[in-house]
JSON list of C-alpha atoms in Angstrom, two decimals:
[
{"chain": "A", "resi": 1, "resn": "MET", "atom": "CA", "xyz": [21.30, 37.51, -37.68]},
{"chain": "A", "resi": 2, "resn": "GLU", "atom": "CA", "xyz": [17.82, 36.67, -38.94]},
{"chain": "A", "resi": 3, "resn": "ARG", "atom": "CA", "xyz": [18.35, 32.94, -38.53]},
{"chain": "A", "resi": 4, "resn": "GLN", "atom": "CA", "xyz": [19.62, 33.47, -35.02]},
{"chain": "A", "resi": 5, "resn": "TYR", "atom": "CA", "xyz": [16.53, 35.56, -34.21]},
{"chain": "A", "resi": 6, "resn": "PHE", "atom": "CA", "xyz": [14.12, 32.88, -35.42]},
{"chain": "A", "resi": 7, "resn": "GLY", "atom": "CA", "xyz": [16.11, 30.24, -33.57]},
{"chain": "A", "resi": 8, "resn": "ASP", "atom": "CA", "xyz": [15.76, 32.19, -30.32]},
{"chain": "A", "resi": 9, "resn": "THR", "atom": "CA", "xyz": [12.04, 32.66, -30.97]},
{"chain": "A", "resi": 10, "resn": "ASN", "atom": "CA", "xyz": [11.58, 28.92, -31.39]},
{"chain": "A", "resi": 11, "resn": "LYS", "atom": "CA", "xyz": [13.45, 28.31, -28.12]},
{"chain": "A", "resi": 12, "resn": "VAL", "atom": "CA", "xyz": [11.21, 30.82, -26.30]},
{"chain": "A", "resi": 13, "resn": "ALA", "atom": "CA", "xyz": [8.10, 29.22, -27.75]},
{"chain": "A", "resi": 14, "resn": "ALA", "atom": "CA", "xyz": [9.27, 25.75, -26.75]},
{"chain": "A", "resi": 15, "resn": "ALA", "atom": "CA", "xyz": [10.08, 26.97, -23.24]},
{"chain": "A", "resi": 16, "resn": "ALA", "atom": "CA", "xyz": [6.65, 28.59, -22.98]},
{"chain": "A", "resi": 17, "resn": "THR", "atom": "CA", "xyz": [5.00, 25.34, -24.06]},
{"chain": "A", "resi": 18, "resn": "VAL", "atom": "CA", "xyz": [6.95, 23.38, -21.46]},
{"chain": "A", "resi": 19, "resn": "ALA", "atom": "CA", "xyz": [6.05, 25.94, -18.77]},
{"chain": "A", "resi": 20, "resn": "ALA", "atom": "CA", "xyz": [2.39, 25.81, -19.72]},
{"chain": "A", "resi": 21, "resn": "GLY", "atom": "CA", "xyz": [2.44, 22.03, -19.58]},
{"chain": "A", "resi": 22, "resn": "ALA", "atom": "CA", "xyz": [4.15, 22.07, -16.20]},
{"chain": "A", "resi": 23, "resn": "PHE", "atom": "CA", "xyz": [1.60, 24.57, -14.86]},
{"chain": "A", "resi": 24, "resn": "ALA", "atom": "CA", "xyz": [-1.29, 22.46, -16.14]},
{"chain": "A", "resi": 25, "resn": "ALA", "atom": "CA", "xyz": [0.24, 19.36, -14.54]},
{"chain": "A", "resi": 26, "resn": "TYR", "atom": "CA", "xyz": [0.65, 21.26, -11.27]},
{"chain": "A", "resi": 27, "resn": "GLN", "atom": "CA", "xyz": [-3.00, 22.34, -11.36]},
{"chain": "A", "resi": 28, "resn": "LEU", "atom": "CA", "xyz": [-4.10, 18.76, -11.95]},
{"chain": "A", "resi": 29, "resn": "TRP", "atom": "CA", "xyz": [-1.86, 17.55, -9.10]},
{"chain": "A", "resi": 30, "resn": "THR", "atom": "CA", "xyz": [-3.30, 20.25, -6.79]},
{"chain": "A", "resi": 31, "resn": "LEU", "atom": "CA", "xyz": [-6.88, 19.30, -7.64]},
{"chain": "A", "resi": 32, "resn": "ALA", "atom": "CA", "xyz": [-6.11, 15.60, -7.15]},
{"chain": "A", "resi": 33, "resn": "SER", "atom": "CA", "xyz": [-4.44, 16.33, -3.79]},
{"chain": "A", "resi": 34, "resn": "ARG", "atom": "CA", "xyz": [-7.46, 18.33, -2.63]},
{"chain": "A", "resi": 35, "resn": "TRP", "atom": "CA", "xyz": [-9.79, 15.54, -3.72]},
{"chain": "A", "resi": 36, "resn": "ARG", "atom": "CA", "xyz": [-7.74, 12.90, -1.90]},
{"chain": "A", "resi": 37, "resn": "ARG", "atom": "CA", "xyz": [-7.61, 15.09, 1.22]},
{"chain": "A", "resi": 38, "resn": "ALA", "atom": "CA", "xyz": [-11.39, 15.67, 1.14]},
{"chain": "A", "resi": 39, "resn": "ARG", "atom": "CA", "xyz": [-11.95, 11.95, 0.77]},
{"chain": "A", "resi": 40, "resn": "ARG", "atom": "CA", "xyz": [-9.56, 11.12, 3.64]},
{"chain": "A", "resi": 41, "resn": "LEU", "atom": "CA", "xyz": [-11.16, 13.62, 5.96]},
{"chain": "A", "resi": 42, "resn": "ALA", "atom": "CA", "xyz": [-14.82, 13.03, 5.12]},
{"chain": "A", "resi": 43, "resn": "ASN", "atom": "CA", "xyz": [-16.77, 12.82, 8.39]},
{"chain": "A", "resi": 44, "resn": "HIS", "atom": "CA", "xyz": [-13.85, 14.19, 10.39]},
{"chain": "A", "resi": 45, "resn": "GLU", "atom": "CA", "xyz": [-13.82, 17.28, 12.61]},
{"chain": "A", "resi": 46, "resn": "LYS", "atom": "CA", "xyz": [-10.75, 19.51, 12.81]},
{"chain": "A", "resi": 47, "resn": "VAL", "atom": "CA", "xyz": [-9.01, 20.21, 16.12]},
{"chain": "A", "resi": 48, "resn": "ALA", "atom": "CA", "xyz": [-6.35, 22.90, 15.82]},
{"chain": "A", "resi": 49, "resn": "LEU", "atom": "CA", "xyz": [-3.02, 22.11, 17.48]},
{"chain": "A", "resi": 50, "resn": "LEU", "atom": "CA", "xyz": [-0.84, 24.42, 19.57]},
{"chain": "A", "resi": 51, "resn": "PRO", "atom": "CA", "xyz": [2.24, 26.06, 17.98]},
{"chain": "A", "resi": 52, "resn": "SER", "atom": "CA", "xyz": [4.48, 23.89, 20.15]},
{"chain": "A", "resi": 53, "resn": "GLU", "atom": "CA", "xyz": [2.74, 20.73, 18.89]},
{"chain": "A", "resi": 54, "resn": "VAL", "atom": "CA", "xyz": [3.50, 21.51, 15.25]},
{"chain": "A", "resi": 55, "resn": "ALA", "atom": "CA", "xyz": [7.05, 22.76, 15.90]},
{"chain": "A", "resi": 56, "resn": "PRO", "atom": "CA", "xyz": [9.68, 20.89, 13.83]},
{"chain": "A", "resi": 57, "resn": "ILE", "atom": "CA", "xyz": [11.43, 19.43, 16.89]},
{"chain": "A", "resi": 58, "resn": "LEU", "atom": "CA", "xyz": [8.19, 17.82, 18.09]},
{"chain": "A", "resi": 59, "resn": "CYS", "atom": "CA", "xyz": [7.18, 16.64, 14.62]},
{"chain": "A", "resi": 60, "resn": "LYS", "atom": "CA", "xyz": [10.49, 14.79, 14.37]},
{"chain": "A", "resi": 61, "resn": "SER", "atom": "CA", "xyz": [10.29, 13.34, 17.90]},
{"chain": "A", "resi": 62, "resn": "PRO", "atom": "CA", "xyz": [9.49, 9.65, 18.40]},
{"chain": "A", "resi": 63, "resn": "ALA", "atom": "CA", "xyz": [6.24, 8.64, 20.07]},
{"chain": "A", "resi": 64, "resn": "THR", "atom": "CA", "xyz": [5.85, 8.56, 23.84]},
{"chain": "A", "resi": 65, "resn": "SER", "atom": "CA", "xyz": [5.92, 4.83, 24.55]},
{"chain": "A", "resi": 66, "resn": "THR", "atom": "CA", "xyz": [6.16, 2.63, 27.63]},
{"chain": "A", "resi": 67, "resn": "ILE", "atom": "CA", "xyz": [6.54, -1.10, 28.18]},
{"chain": "A", "resi": 68, "resn": "THR", "atom": "CA", "xyz": [5.26, -2.62, 31.45]},
{"chain": "A", "resi": 69, "resn": "TYR", "atom": "CA", "xyz": [6.21, -6.17, 32.40]},
{"chain": "A", "resi": 70, "resn": "PHE", "atom": "CA", "xyz": [3.92, -8.59, 34.23]},
{"chain": "A", "resi": 71, "resn": "GLU", "atom": "CA", "xyz": [5.03, -11.85, 35.82]},
{"chain": "A", "resi": 72, "resn": "SER", "atom": "CA", "xyz": [2.92, -14.96, 36.46]},
{"chain": "A", "resi": 73, "resn": "GLY", "atom": "CA", "xyz": [-0.27, -13.34, 35.18]},
{"chain": "A", "resi": 74, "resn": "ASP", "atom": "CA", "xyz": [-3.30, -14.76, 33.41]},
{"chain": "A", "resi": 75, "resn": "LEU", "atom": "CA", "xyz": [-2.55, -13.99, 29.76]},
{"chain": "A", "resi": 76, "resn": "ALA", "atom": "CA", "xyz": [-6.03, -14.90, 28.49]},
{"chain": "A", "resi": 77, "resn": "ALA", "atom": "CA", "xyz": [-7.71, -12.74, 31.13]},
{"chain": "A", "resi": 78, "resn": "ALA", "atom": "CA", "xyz": [-5.34, -9.86, 30.40]},
{"chain": "A", "resi": 79, "resn": "GLN", "atom": "CA", "xyz": [-6.04, -10.07, 26.66]},
{"chain": "A", "resi": 80, "resn": "SER", "atom": "CA", "xyz": [-9.82, -10.15, 27.19]},
{"chain": "A", "resi": 81, "resn": "PHE", "atom": "CA", "xyz": [-9.76, -7.24, 29.64]},
{"chain": "A", "resi": 82, "resn": "LEU", "atom": "CA", "xyz": [-7.41, -5.02, 27.62]},
{"chain": "A", "resi": 83, "resn": "SER", "atom": "CA", "xyz": [-9.36, -5.56, 24.41]},
{"chain": "A", "resi": 84, "resn": "MET", "atom": "CA", "xyz": [-12.60, -4.60, 26.17]},
{"chain": "A", "resi": 85, "resn": "ARG", "atom": "CA", "xyz": [-11.07, -1.71, 28.13]},
{"chain": "A", "resi": 86, "resn": "THR", "atom": "CA", "xyz": [-9.37, -0.22, 25.06]},
{"chain": "A", "resi": 87, "resn": "ASP", "atom": "CA", "xyz": [-12.72, -0.19, 23.24]},
{"chain": "A", "resi": 88, "resn": "GLU", "atom": "CA", "xyz": [-14.33, 1.49, 26.26]},
{"chain": "A", "resi": 89, "resn": "ILE", "atom": "CA", "xyz": [-11.64, 4.17, 26.40]},
{"chain": "A", "resi": 90, "resn": "VAL", "atom": "CA", "xyz": [-11.95, 4.96, 22.68]},
{"chain": "A", "resi": 91, "resn": "ALA", "atom": "CA", "xyz": [-15.76, 4.97, 22.91]},
{"chain": "A", "resi": 92, "resn": "ALA", "atom": "CA", "xyz": [-15.51, 7.59, 25.69]},
{"chain": "A", "resi": 93, "resn": "ASN", "atom": "CA", "xyz": [-12.77, 9.45, 23.82]},
{"chain": "A", "resi": 94, "resn": "PRO", "atom": "CA", "xyz": [-13.42, 9.16, 20.05]},
{"chain": "A", "resi": 95, "resn": "TRP", "atom": "CA", "xyz": [-10.61, 11.64, 19.42]},
{"chain": "A", "resi": 96, "resn": "LEU", "atom": "CA", "xyz": [-8.15, 8.82, 20.21]},
{"chain": "A", "resi": 97, "resn": "ALA", "atom": "CA", "xyz": [-9.08, 7.52, 16.75]},
{"chain": "A", "resi": 98, "resn": "GLY", "atom": "CA", "xyz": [-8.04, 10.85, 15.24]},
{"chain": "A", "resi": 99, "resn": "VAL", "atom": "CA", "xyz": [-5.41, 11.33, 12.55]},
{"chain": "A", "resi": 100, "resn": "LEU", "atom": "CA", "xyz": [-2.92, 14.04, 11.65]},
{"chain": "A", "resi": 101, "resn": "ASP", "atom": "CA", "xyz": [-3.46, 15.80, 8.35]},
{"chain": "A", "resi": 102, "resn": "TYR", "atom": "CA", "xyz": [-3.16, 19.19, 6.67]},
{"chain": "A", "resi": 103, "resn": "ASP", "atom": "CA", "xyz": [-6.02, 21.68, 6.87]},
{"chain": "A", "resi": 104, "resn": "GLU", "atom": "CA", "xyz": [-7.24, 23.96, 4.12]},
{"chain": "A", "resi": 105, "resn": "ASN", "atom": "CA", "xyz": [-4.37, 26.38, 4.84]},
{"chain": "A", "resi": 106, "resn": "GLY", "atom": "CA", "xyz": [-1.69, 23.69, 4.75]},
{"chain": "A", "resi": 107, "resn": "ALA", "atom": "CA", "xyz": [-1.22, 23.63, 8.54]},
{"chain": "A", "resi": 108, "resn": "MET", "atom": "CA", "xyz": [-1.00, 20.30, 10.36]},
{"chain": "A", "resi": 109, "resn": "ALA", "atom": "CA", "xyz": [-4.02, 19.61, 12.58]},
{"chain": "A", "resi": 110, "resn": "LEU", "atom": "CA", "xyz": [-5.79, 16.78, 14.35]},
{"chain": "A", "resi": 111, "resn": "PHE", "atom": "CA", "xyz": [-8.87, 15.41, 12.58]},
{"chain": "A", "resi": 112, "resn": "VAL", "atom": "CA", "xyz": [-11.33, 13.43, 14.68]},
{"chain": "A", "resi": 113, "resn": "PRO", "atom": "CA", "xyz": [-13.80, 10.98, 13.07]},
{"chain": "A", "resi": 114, "resn": "THR", "atom": "CA", "xyz": [-17.47, 11.56, 13.88]},
{"chain": "A", "resi": 115, "resn": "ALA", "atom": "CA", "xyz": [-17.86, 7.82, 14.48]},
{"chain": "A", "resi": 116, "resn": "THR", "atom": "CA", "xyz": [-15.40, 5.56, 16.31]},
{"chain": "A", "resi": 117, "resn": "GLN", "atom": "CA", "xyz": [-13.36, 3.54, 13.87]},
{"chain": "A", "resi": 118, "resn": "GLY", "atom": "CA", "xyz": [-10.49, 1.08, 13.85]},
{"chain": "A", "resi": 119, "resn": "LYS", "atom": "CA", "xyz": [-8.98, -1.15, 16.51]},
{"chain": "A", "resi": 120, "resn": "HIS", "atom": "CA", "xyz": [-6.30, 0.16, 18.83]},
{"chain": "A", "resi": 121, "resn": "PHE", "atom": "CA", "xyz": [-5.44, -3.09, 20.62]},
{"chain": "A", "resi": 122, "resn": "GLU", "atom": "CA", "xyz": [-3.42, -6.01, 19.31]},
{"chain": "A", "resi": 123, "resn": "VAL", "atom": "CA", "xyz": [-1.57, -9.07, 20.54]},
{"chain": "A", "resi": 124, "resn": "LEU", "atom": "CA", "xyz": [1.98, -8.86, 19.26]},
{"chain": "A", "resi": 125, "resn": "LYS", "atom": "CA", "xyz": [3.96, -12.09, 19.04]},
{"chain": "A", "resi": 126, "resn": "VAL", "atom": "CA", "xyz": [7.56, -10.92, 18.96]},
{"chain": "A", "resi": 127, "resn": "PRO", "atom": "CA", "xyz": [10.55, -11.66, 21.21]},
{"chain": "A", "resi": 128, "resn": "LEU", "atom": "CA", "xyz": [10.94, -9.52, 24.32]},
{"chain": "A", "resi": 129, "resn": "CYS", "atom": "CA", "xyz": [14.66, -8.84, 24.13]},
{"chain": "A", "resi": 130, "resn": "GLU", "atom": "CA", "xyz": [16.71, -7.74, 27.14]},
{"chain": "A", "resi": 131, "resn": "ASN", "atom": "CA", "xyz": [18.87, -5.44, 25.04]},
{"chain": "A", "resi": 132, "resn": "TYR", "atom": "CA", "xyz": [17.15, -2.04, 24.76]},
{"chain": "A", "resi": 133, "resn": "GLU", "atom": "CA", "xyz": [18.01, -1.34, 21.11]},
{"chain": "A", "resi": 134, "resn": "ALA", "atom": "CA", "xyz": [16.96, -4.84, 20.06]},
{"chain": "A", "resi": 135, "resn": "LEU", "atom": "CA", "xyz": [13.73, -4.50, 22.06]},
{"chain": "A", "resi": 136, "resn": "VAL", "atom": "CA", "xyz": [12.80, -1.24, 20.33]},
{"chain": "A", "resi": 137, "resn": "LYS", "atom": "CA", "xyz": [13.29, -2.88, 16.93]},
{"chain": "A", "resi": 138, "resn": "SER", "atom": "CA", "xyz": [11.39, -6.00, 17.96]},
{"chain": "A", "resi": 139, "resn": "VAL", "atom": "CA", "xyz": [8.26, -4.12, 19.11]},
{"chain": "A", "resi": 140, "resn": "GLY", "atom": "CA", "xyz": [8.49, -1.45, 16.40]},
{"chain": "A", "resi": 141, "resn": "SER", "atom": "CA", "xyz": [5.08, -2.24, 14.89]},
{"chain": "A", "resi": 142, "resn": "ALA", "atom": "CA", "xyz": [3.43, -1.45, 18.26]},
{"chain": "A", "resi": 143, "resn": "LEU", "atom": "CA", "xyz": [4.91, 2.07, 18.34]},
{"chain": "A", "resi": 144, "resn": "CYS", "atom": "CA", "xyz": [3.25, 5.11, 16.77]},
{"chain": "A", "resi": 145, "resn": "GLY", "atom": "CA", "xyz": [5.19, 7.06, 14.19]},
{"chain": "A", "resi": 146, "resn": "THR", "atom": "CA", "xyz": [6.53, 10.60, 14.36]},
{"chain": "A", "resi": 147, "resn": "SER", "atom": "CA", "xyz": [4.27, 13.41, 13.17]},
{"chain": "A", "resi": 148, "resn": "GLU", "atom": "CA", "xyz": [6.34, 13.73, 9.98]},
{"chain": "A", "resi": 149, "resn": "GLU", "atom": "CA", "xyz": [5.77, 10.03, 9.29]},
{"chain": "A", "resi": 150, "resn": "SER", "atom": "CA", "xyz": [2.08, 10.06, 10.24]},
{"chain": "A", "resi": 151, "resn": "VAL", "atom": "CA", "xyz": [0.63, 13.24, 8.75]},
{"chain": "A", "resi": 152, "resn": "GLY", "atom": "CA", "xyz": [-1.63, 12.59, 5.77]},
{"chain": "A", "resi": 153, "resn": "THR", "atom": "CA", "xyz": [-1.36, 8.81, 6.05]},
{"chain": "A", "resi": 154, "resn": "GLY", "atom": "CA", "xyz": [-4.23, 7.97, 8.43]},
{"chain": "A", "resi": 155, "resn": "ALA", "atom": "CA", "xyz": [-1.75, 6.27, 10.77]},
{"chain": "A", "resi": 156, "resn": "PRO", "atom": "CA", "xyz": [-3.04, 5.61, 14.32]},
{"chain": "A", "resi": 157, "resn": "LEU", "atom": "CA", "xyz": [-1.84, 8.05, 16.98]},
{"chain": "A", "resi": 158, "resn": "TRP", "atom": "CA", "xyz": [-2.53, 5.84, 20.00]},
{"chain": "A", "resi": 159, "resn": "LYS", "atom": "CA", "xyz": [-1.86, 2.09, 20.30]},
{"chain": "A", "resi": 160, "resn": "VAL", "atom": "CA", "xyz": [-2.05, -0.63, 22.94]},
{"chain": "A", "resi": 161, "resn": "ALA", "atom": "CA", "xyz": [-0.31, -4.00, 22.51]},
{"chain": "A", "resi": 162, "resn": "LEU", "atom": "CA", "xyz": [-0.04, -7.13, 24.65]},
{"chain": "A", "resi": 163, "resn": "VAL", "atom": "CA", "xyz": [3.18, -9.09, 24.11]},
{"chain": "A", "resi": 164, "resn": "PRO", "atom": "CA", "xyz": [3.43, -12.66, 25.50]},
{"chain": "A", "resi": 165, "resn": "ASP", "atom": "CA", "xyz": [7.02, -13.69, 26.14]},
{"chain": "A", "resi": 166, "resn": "GLY", "atom": "CA", "xyz": [6.34, -17.37, 25.58]},
{"chain": "A", "resi": 167, "resn": "THR", "atom": "CA", "xyz": [7.27, -18.46, 29.09]},
{"chain": "A", "resi": 168, "resn": "GLY", "atom": "CA", "xyz": [3.96, -19.21, 30.75]},
{"chain": "A", "resi": 169, "resn": "GLY", "atom": "CA", "xyz": [2.24, -16.30, 32.43]},
{"chain": "A", "resi": 170, "resn": "ASN", "atom": "CA", "xyz": [4.80, -13.58, 31.71]},
{"chain": "A", "resi": 171, "resn": "PHE", "atom": "CA", "xyz": [3.83, -10.81, 29.30]},
{"chain": "A", "resi": 172, "resn": "ALA", "atom": "CA", "xyz": [4.30, -7.11, 28.63]},
{"chain": "A", "resi": 173, "resn": "LEU", "atom": "CA", "xyz": [1.97, -4.20, 27.92]},
{"chain": "A", "resi": 174, "resn": "ILE", "atom": "CA", "xyz": [3.05, -1.58, 25.39]},
{"chain": "A", "resi": 175, "resn": "VAL", "atom": "CA", "xyz": [1.25, 1.76, 25.12]},
{"chain": "A", "resi": 176, "resn": "SER", "atom": "CA", "xyz": [2.32, 4.31, 22.51]},
{"chain": "A", "resi": 177, "resn": "ALA", "atom": "CA", "xyz": [1.11, 7.80, 21.56]},
{"chain": "A", "resi": 178, "resn": "ASN", "atom": "CA", "xyz": [2.25, 10.26, 18.90]},
{"chain": "A", "resi": 179, "resn": "HIS", "atom": "CA", "xyz": [4.12, 13.21, 20.45]},
{"chain": "A", "resi": 180, "resn": "SER", "atom": "CA", "xyz": [2.11, 16.00, 18.76]},
{"chain": "A", "resi": 181, "resn": "PHE", "atom": "CA", "xyz": [-1.08, 14.19, 19.71]},
{"chain": "A", "resi": 182, "resn": "LEU", "atom": "CA", "xyz": [-0.58, 13.71, 23.46]},
{"chain": "A", "resi": 183, "resn": "ASP", "atom": "CA", "xyz": [1.79, 15.32, 25.94]},
{"chain": "A", "resi": 184, "resn": "GLY", "atom": "CA", "xyz": [3.11, 13.43, 28.95]},
{"chain": "A", "resi": 185, "resn": "HIS", "atom": "CA", "xyz": [0.23, 14.46, 31.22]},
{"chain": "A", "resi": 186, "resn": "GLY", "atom": "CA", "xyz": [-2.40, 13.40, 28.68]},
{"chain": "A", "resi": 187, "resn": "TYR", "atom": "CA", "xyz": [-0.51, 10.18, 27.96]},
{"chain": "A", "resi": 188, "resn": "TYR", "atom": "CA", "xyz": [-0.64, 9.03, 31.58]},
{"chain": "A", "resi": 189, "resn": "LYS", "atom": "CA", "xyz": [-4.25, 10.14, 32.05]},
{"chain": "A", "resi": 190, "resn": "ILE", "atom": "CA", "xyz": [-5.16, 7.66, 29.30]},
{"chain": "A", "resi": 191, "resn": "TYR", "atom": "CA", "xyz": [-2.59, 5.06, 30.37]},
{"chain": "A", "resi": 192, "resn": "ASN", "atom": "CA", "xyz": [-4.03, 4.92, 33.90]},
{"chain": "A", "resi": 193, "resn": "MET", "atom": "CA", "xyz": [-7.48, 4.12, 32.50]},
{"chain": "A", "resi": 194, "resn": "LEU", "atom": "CA", "xyz": [-6.13, 0.75, 31.36]},
{"chain": "A", "resi": 195, "resn": "SER", "atom": "CA", "xyz": [-6.04, -0.30, 35.01]},
{"chain": "A", "resi": 196, "resn": "GLY", "atom": "CA", "xyz": [-9.02, -2.33, 36.23]},
{"chain": "A", "resi": 197, "resn": "SER", "atom": "CA", "xyz": [-9.21, -0.14, 39.34]},
{"chain": "A", "resi": 198, "resn": "ALA", "atom": "CA", "xyz": [-9.47, 3.14, 37.42]},
{"chain": "A", "resi": 199, "resn": "PRO", "atom": "CA", "xyz": [-12.64, 4.62, 35.88]},
{"chain": "A", "resi": 200, "resn": "VAL", "atom": "CA", "xyz": [-12.86, 5.39, 32.16]},
{"chain": "A", "resi": 201, "resn": "GLN", "atom": "CA", "xyz": [-13.16, 9.16, 31.72]},
{"chain": "A", "resi": 202, "resn": "ALA", "atom": "CA", "xyz": [-14.15, 11.30, 28.76]},
{"chain": "A", "resi": 203, "resn": "LEU", "atom": "CA", "xyz": [-11.47, 13.93, 28.08]},
{"chain": "A", "resi": 204, "resn": "SER", "atom": "CA", "xyz": [-11.54, 16.85, 25.65]},
{"chain": "A", "resi": 205, "resn": "PRO", "atom": "CA", "xyz": [-8.99, 17.10, 22.83]},
{"chain": "A", "resi": 206, "resn": "ARG", "atom": "CA", "xyz": [-9.58, 20.86, 22.51]},
{"chain": "A", "resi": 207, "resn": "ARG", "atom": "CA", "xyz": [-6.40, 22.80, 23.07]},
{"chain": "A", "resi": 208, "resn": "LYS", "atom": "CA", "xyz": [-6.30, 25.98, 25.17]},
{"chain": "A", "resi": 209, "resn": "HIS", "atom": "CA", "xyz": [-4.92, 28.38, 22.59]},
{"chain": "A", "resi": 210, "resn": "ASP", "atom": "CA", "xyz": [-4.66, 31.23, 25.08]},
{"chain": "A", "resi": 211, "resn": "MET", "atom": "CA", "xyz": [-2.08, 29.29, 27.10]},
{"chain": "A", "resi": 212, "resn": "PRO", "atom": "CA", "xyz": [1.08, 30.62, 25.35]},
{"chain": "A", "resi": 213, "resn": "GLN", "atom": "CA", "xyz": [0.01, 34.20, 26.15]},
{"chain": "A", "resi": 214, "resn": "LYS", "atom": "CA", "xyz": [-0.85, 33.22, 29.74]},
{"chain": "A", "resi": 215, "resn": "ILE", "atom": "CA", "xyz": [2.65, 31.76, 30.11]},
{"chain": "A", "resi": 216, "resn": "ILE", "atom": "CA", "xyz": [4.16, 35.08, 29.01]},
{"chain": "A", "resi": 217, "resn": "GLU", "atom": "CA", "xyz": [1.90, 37.05, 31.36]},
{"chain": "A", "resi": 218, "resn": "ALA", "atom": "CA", "xyz": [2.72, 34.72, 34.28]},
{"chain": "A", "resi": 219, "resn": "MET", "atom": "CA", "xyz": [6.43, 35.37, 33.65]},
{"chain": "A", "resi": 220, "resn": "GLY", "atom": "CA", "xyz": [5.98, 39.14, 33.73]},
{"chain": "A", "resi": 221, "resn": "GLY", "atom": "CA", "xyz": [6.19, 39.54, 29.97]},
{"chain": "A", "resi": 222, "resn": "GLU", "atom": "CA", "xyz": [9.40, 37.54, 29.55]},
{"chain": "A", "resi": 223, "resn": "GLN", "atom": "CA", "xyz": [9.34, 35.50, 26.36]},
{"chain": "A", "resi": 224, "resn": "SER", "atom": "CA", "xyz": [9.67, 31.78, 27.09]},
{"chain": "A", "resi": 225, "resn": "LEU", "atom": "CA", "xyz": [10.78, 28.84, 24.99]},
{"chain": "A", "resi": 226, "resn": "MET", "atom": "CA", "xyz": [7.50, 27.07, 25.67]},
{"chain": "A", "resi": 227, "resn": "ALA", "atom": "CA", "xyz": [5.48, 30.07, 24.47]},
{"chain": "A", "resi": 228, "resn": "ALA", "atom": "CA", "xyz": [7.60, 30.87, 21.43]},
{"chain": "A", "resi": 229, "resn": "SER", "atom": "CA", "xyz": [8.22, 27.26, 20.36]},
{"chain": "A", "resi": 230, "resn": "PRO", "atom": "CA", "xyz": [11.30, 27.97, 18.22]},
{"chain": "A", "resi": 231, "resn": "PRO", "atom": "CA", "xyz": [12.35, 25.11, 15.90]},
{"chain": "A", "resi": 232, "resn": "GLY", "atom": "CA", "xyz": [15.54, 24.51, 17.88]},
{"chain": "A", "resi": 233, "resn": "PHE", "atom": "CA", "xyz": [13.81, 24.01, 21.24]}
]
């Protein structure tokens, strides 16, 4: 019995040592994660997102993306204008250079750099396929990722790409925006600014956090899917 007792004691001691080591490793990992996060988000300002924007169904949703075809256009002029106009739009709306990351409470939020950074326009030399599935794969690098893919990575949330089709003056314009970052209304407000006939406007990224309650009040107290944002919606 005595030998069994000491054997059990040794097992408990070994388990305690392993647990202590695991806890110490976890603490080091936590400190390293906080340090990396602080470094990533240095000179960034937090913008809290709406409950619907961080709901699982939206975080898994692909980006809002459009492709617009132009025939017999001036490719060089289009490239010059879009490069300049994209810079103008981001200068007026620095939040377009924002990233998704976790805040101090572990909630996903938008973080906007205090100074404009990065390029959001590119010329993409890939085939413009007629088959939809093949086209999506071909232009994949021009599309923003889902929120799950983008959070904590510094991935761009808004992109503009010009795609020549290699047949003279034909080309396509691709605009893509992360789904938690911009809703459809916001997407087209920015999209329309890419037109030479439209003015560049400064928009606010600040969400109206009283809106879910206003929705409920407008419906006479009836709970709505948009207000509650359940994961299955």
